[in-house]
Amino acid sequence: MKKYDLAQLYKAALNAYQAQRKFALFRKPGGDILQLYIHDPDQTSQKDHFLIGSFNHDHTIRICPSKILYAKTPLSSPPSSEEKTLKHYWQESPSTEYIRMINTVLKQLNTGTLKKVVLSRMKKIPFKRLALKTGFQNLLTAHPEGLVNIWYDPTHSLWMGATPELLLRIKNKKLQSEALAGTLSADAPAFTWTFKELEEHHMVLRHIVNILQNYSGKMSIGKTGTVTTGRIKHLKTKIGFSFSEVPDPHTLLHHLHPTPAVCGLPQKAALNFILDHEGYDRTFYAGYIGPINKDITELYINLRCAKIHQGWIVLYVGSGITAQSEPEKEWLETEVKAQNTLSQLYFR
């Protein structure tokens, strides 16, 4: 690894972008180190790389650096007075199509075909000049518990996000994962968790536990608590597993993902519903993202993310539909999630 100061690191990322070279700039949860991976096409070993996978496991991007650059991040970064948010875009009236899609799910839930489906949508916002560095620094400050990232691939454009959800961290025979599901506004009191959110969370937890029980080893499940990420909060339960033998990370990844937190239950039926009804390709939204170094695989679900392309910001948001869901509340949840990201972006 090679140490830079912060200005040098941002300049190196900008130079990579201008040269149309793949790169990933990110900070892990709970840390203060920004790492930059710039792809070197001659780097074939892929020992150290940044992996980005699509929701449907049909496309992966590997960013393989010749060396890893890093810098320490500041504690905060106040915006310039010449910059502003797009507050008037924060909330929209419920989409007839999205509400119709939710009602279609509810009908199937009542027949017992499905238990849960996570529906998502895109929120497209035009802009003229985006203060990208300021927005990224705001995400770093607002989401200390998240994998804050910005990455670029010439084929798939520029993406930015701050995901709070660990999918898996594997080192040797030790695994860490977590169930993260159930959403409320950050200012809602803890006792307002309803049966709907608790059930939704339990579905995710049970799915991960059931998969790990197919392996030989010892499992530990932590207490369910609340984690705040920006302006929203979720129910979270940590899961640990000590394998008797070192597992194949790729096989485990494909078993775990997509979890009920981003897909639904039963997994295959929910996935088919999403592919048949959502009406757009999620691509890398709700896929997986993270660094792989030597004997450590560390991947997160790609949430709270946005694609930035040709004067448009495309936000991706979703909500978990269960038998207790109310369509208008589910729509509002997606708006709150969009605001959680959009409120950190600034425009000149």
XYZ file of C-alpha atoms in Angstrom, residues 60-281:
222
model
C -19.044 -9.029 -12.403
C -16.440 -6.284 -12.464
C -12.971 -6.843 -11.020
C -10.739 -3.858 -10.360
C -7.192 -5.201 -9.978
C -4.608 -2.582 -8.921
C -0.856 -2.800 -9.294
C -0.695 -1.062 -5.898
C -3.260 0.126 -3.362
C -3.272 3.856 -2.597
C -4.701 5.195 0.658
C -5.209 8.322 2.774
C -6.828 9.230 6.085
C -10.244 10.893 5.892
C -11.307 14.025 7.800
C -13.987 13.828 10.485
C -16.317 16.208 8.670
C -16.574 18.303 5.542
C -19.002 21.282 5.617
C -20.479 22.138 2.202
C -19.648 25.314 0.331
C -22.189 28.126 0.583
C -22.305 28.142 -3.228
C -23.648 24.596 -3.309
C -27.174 23.372 -2.714
C -29.222 20.203 -2.444
C -32.136 19.297 -4.692
C -34.678 19.345 -1.873
C -37.630 19.894 -4.214
C -37.006 16.453 -5.696
C -37.130 14.638 -2.383
C -40.741 13.477 -2.400
C -43.066 12.516 -5.221
C -46.650 11.338 -5.280
C -47.041 7.555 -5.272
C -46.492 5.987 -8.664
C -49.589 4.227 -9.995
C -47.365 1.534 -11.511
C -45.460 0.911 -8.265
C -48.666 0.723 -6.227
C -50.162 -1.655 -8.792
C -47.067 -3.851 -8.544
C -47.346 -3.962 -4.740
C -50.999 -4.974 -4.969
C -50.064 -7.763 -7.391
C -47.571 -9.063 -4.830
C -50.151 -8.850 -2.022
C -52.576 -11.004 -4.002
C -49.929 -13.711 -4.444
C -48.938 -13.463 -0.783
C -52.544 -14.159 0.168
C -52.573 -17.329 -1.942
C -49.423 -18.645 -0.257
C -47.266 -18.615 -3.421
C -44.871 -16.046 -1.960
C -43.937 -14.965 1.566
C -42.042 -11.786 0.669
C -40.943 -9.846 -2.411
C -38.581 -6.869 -2.369
C -39.773 -4.432 -5.022
C -37.524 -1.652 -6.249
C -37.661 1.328 -8.558
C -35.458 3.966 -10.098
C -35.666 7.660 -9.263
C -34.109 9.746 -12.061
C -33.039 13.326 -11.355
C -31.443 15.699 -13.896
C -28.582 18.008 -12.945
C -26.194 20.431 -14.605
C -23.191 20.510 -12.258
C -22.664 18.045 -9.450
C -20.184 18.720 -6.624
C -19.120 15.081 -6.608
C -16.286 15.319 -4.080
C -18.442 17.257 -1.602
C -21.236 14.723 -1.916
C -18.839 11.835 -1.381
C -17.304 13.493 1.687
C -20.808 14.100 3.062
C -21.580 10.407 2.681
C -18.377 9.583 4.570
C -19.486 11.819 7.441
C -23.151 10.758 7.464
C -22.483 7.006 7.209
C -19.620 6.030 9.539
C -21.163 2.535 9.795
C -21.328 1.962 6.038
C -19.116 0.940 3.148
C -18.933 4.340 1.443
C -17.794 3.966 -2.134
C -17.468 5.526 -5.544
C -16.469 3.404 -8.497
C -16.217 3.674 -12.257
C -16.267 1.299 -15.178
C -16.330 2.704 -18.744
C -19.125 0.324 -19.716
C -21.287 0.862 -16.628
C -20.636 4.540 -15.782
C -19.925 6.112 -12.392
C -21.629 4.809 -9.236
C -21.641 6.114 -5.679
C -23.165 4.740 -2.485
C -23.056 4.096 1.254
C -24.286 0.625 2.094
C -24.812 -0.472 5.715
C -25.297 -4.192 5.000
C -22.496 -6.741 5.316
C -23.154 -9.840 3.218
C -20.112 -11.849 4.273
C -16.624 -11.457 5.651
C -14.518 -14.623 5.431
C -11.022 -15.090 6.802
C -9.693 -18.632 6.904
C -12.390 -20.628 8.731
C -14.210 -17.643 10.266
C -17.284 -15.988 8.759
C -19.204 -12.885 9.762
C -22.538 -11.954 8.276
C -25.640 -10.080 9.372
C -29.373 -9.859 8.921
C -30.361 -6.264 8.198
C -34.036 -5.671 7.480
C -36.948 -3.591 8.710
C -36.882 0.161 8.126
C -38.038 3.208 10.086
C -37.228 6.890 10.061
C -34.244 7.638 12.314
C -36.327 9.876 14.577
C -39.000 7.208 15.200
C -38.910 5.787 18.765
C -37.611 2.224 19.103
C -40.910 0.853 20.400
C -42.603 1.635 17.066
C -41.151 -1.490 15.413
C -44.218 -3.375 14.204
C -44.874 -7.046 13.522
C -44.269 -6.325 9.830
C -40.682 -5.130 10.378
C -39.941 -7.844 12.943
C -41.235 -10.574 10.634
C -39.299 -9.169 7.692
C -36.120 -9.178 9.740
C -36.678 -12.740 10.952
C -37.050 -13.951 7.336
C -33.588 -12.664 6.492
C -32.057 -14.080 9.669
C -33.658 -17.498 9.135
C -32.465 -17.625 5.499
C -28.817 -17.017 6.435
C -28.971 -19.432 9.374
C -30.537 -22.175 7.238
C -27.768 -21.906 4.644
C -24.983 -21.971 7.222
C -26.516 -25.011 8.918
C -25.633 -26.983 5.780
C -21.962 -26.579 6.718
C -20.033 -28.331 9.453
C -19.030 -25.902 12.187
C -20.246 -23.721 15.049
C -22.654 -20.800 14.738
C -23.202 -17.767 16.947
C -26.149 -15.368 16.690
C -26.049 -11.988 18.381
C -28.879 -10.018 19.927
C -31.120 -8.094 17.548
C -30.587 -4.351 17.837
C -31.101 -1.138 15.924
C -28.568 0.505 13.634
C -28.969 4.060 12.325
C -27.672 4.869 8.871
C -28.092 8.500 7.906
C -31.765 9.395 8.315
C -33.133 5.867 8.638
C -32.670 2.891 10.946
C -32.876 -0.879 10.581
C -33.085 -3.988 12.714
C -29.742 -5.780 12.735
C -28.540 -9.162 13.990
C -24.899 -10.252 13.719
C -24.131 -13.833 12.729
C -20.828 -15.666 13.144
C -19.740 -19.083 11.940
C -16.581 -21.127 12.513
C -16.227 -23.690 9.717
C -14.641 -27.083 10.292
C -12.955 -26.658 6.893
C -12.150 -23.537 4.877
C -15.214 -22.871 2.656
C -15.148 -21.813 -0.990
C -16.136 -18.100 -0.825
C -17.680 -18.096 -4.316
C -19.949 -21.054 -3.570
C -21.051 -19.528 -0.272
C -21.665 -16.186 -1.971
C -23.991 -17.751 -4.528
C -25.884 -19.606 -1.805
C -26.398 -16.500 0.332
C -27.094 -13.906 -2.334
C -29.618 -12.531 -3.073
C -30.911 -12.666 0.496
C -34.573 -12.004 1.421
C -33.444 -8.468 2.359
C -33.130 -7.595 -1.349
C -35.058 -10.378 -3.107
C -37.693 -12.242 -1.084
C -38.932 -15.704 -0.134
C -38.972 -18.299 -1.506
C -35.857 -17.026 -3.219
C -36.445 -18.482 -6.697
C -40.118 -17.514 -6.879
C -39.400 -13.983 -5.593
C -36.532 -13.552 -8.056
C -38.723 -14.659 -10.954
C -41.431 -12.202 -9.897
C -38.898 -9.364 -9.774
C -37.491 -10.197 -13.206
C -40.989 -10.471 -14.694
C -42.626 -7.413 -13.112
C -40.157 -4.680 -12.091
C -39.754 -3.520 -15.675
C -36.083 -2.566 -15.525
C -32.678 -4.168 -14.976
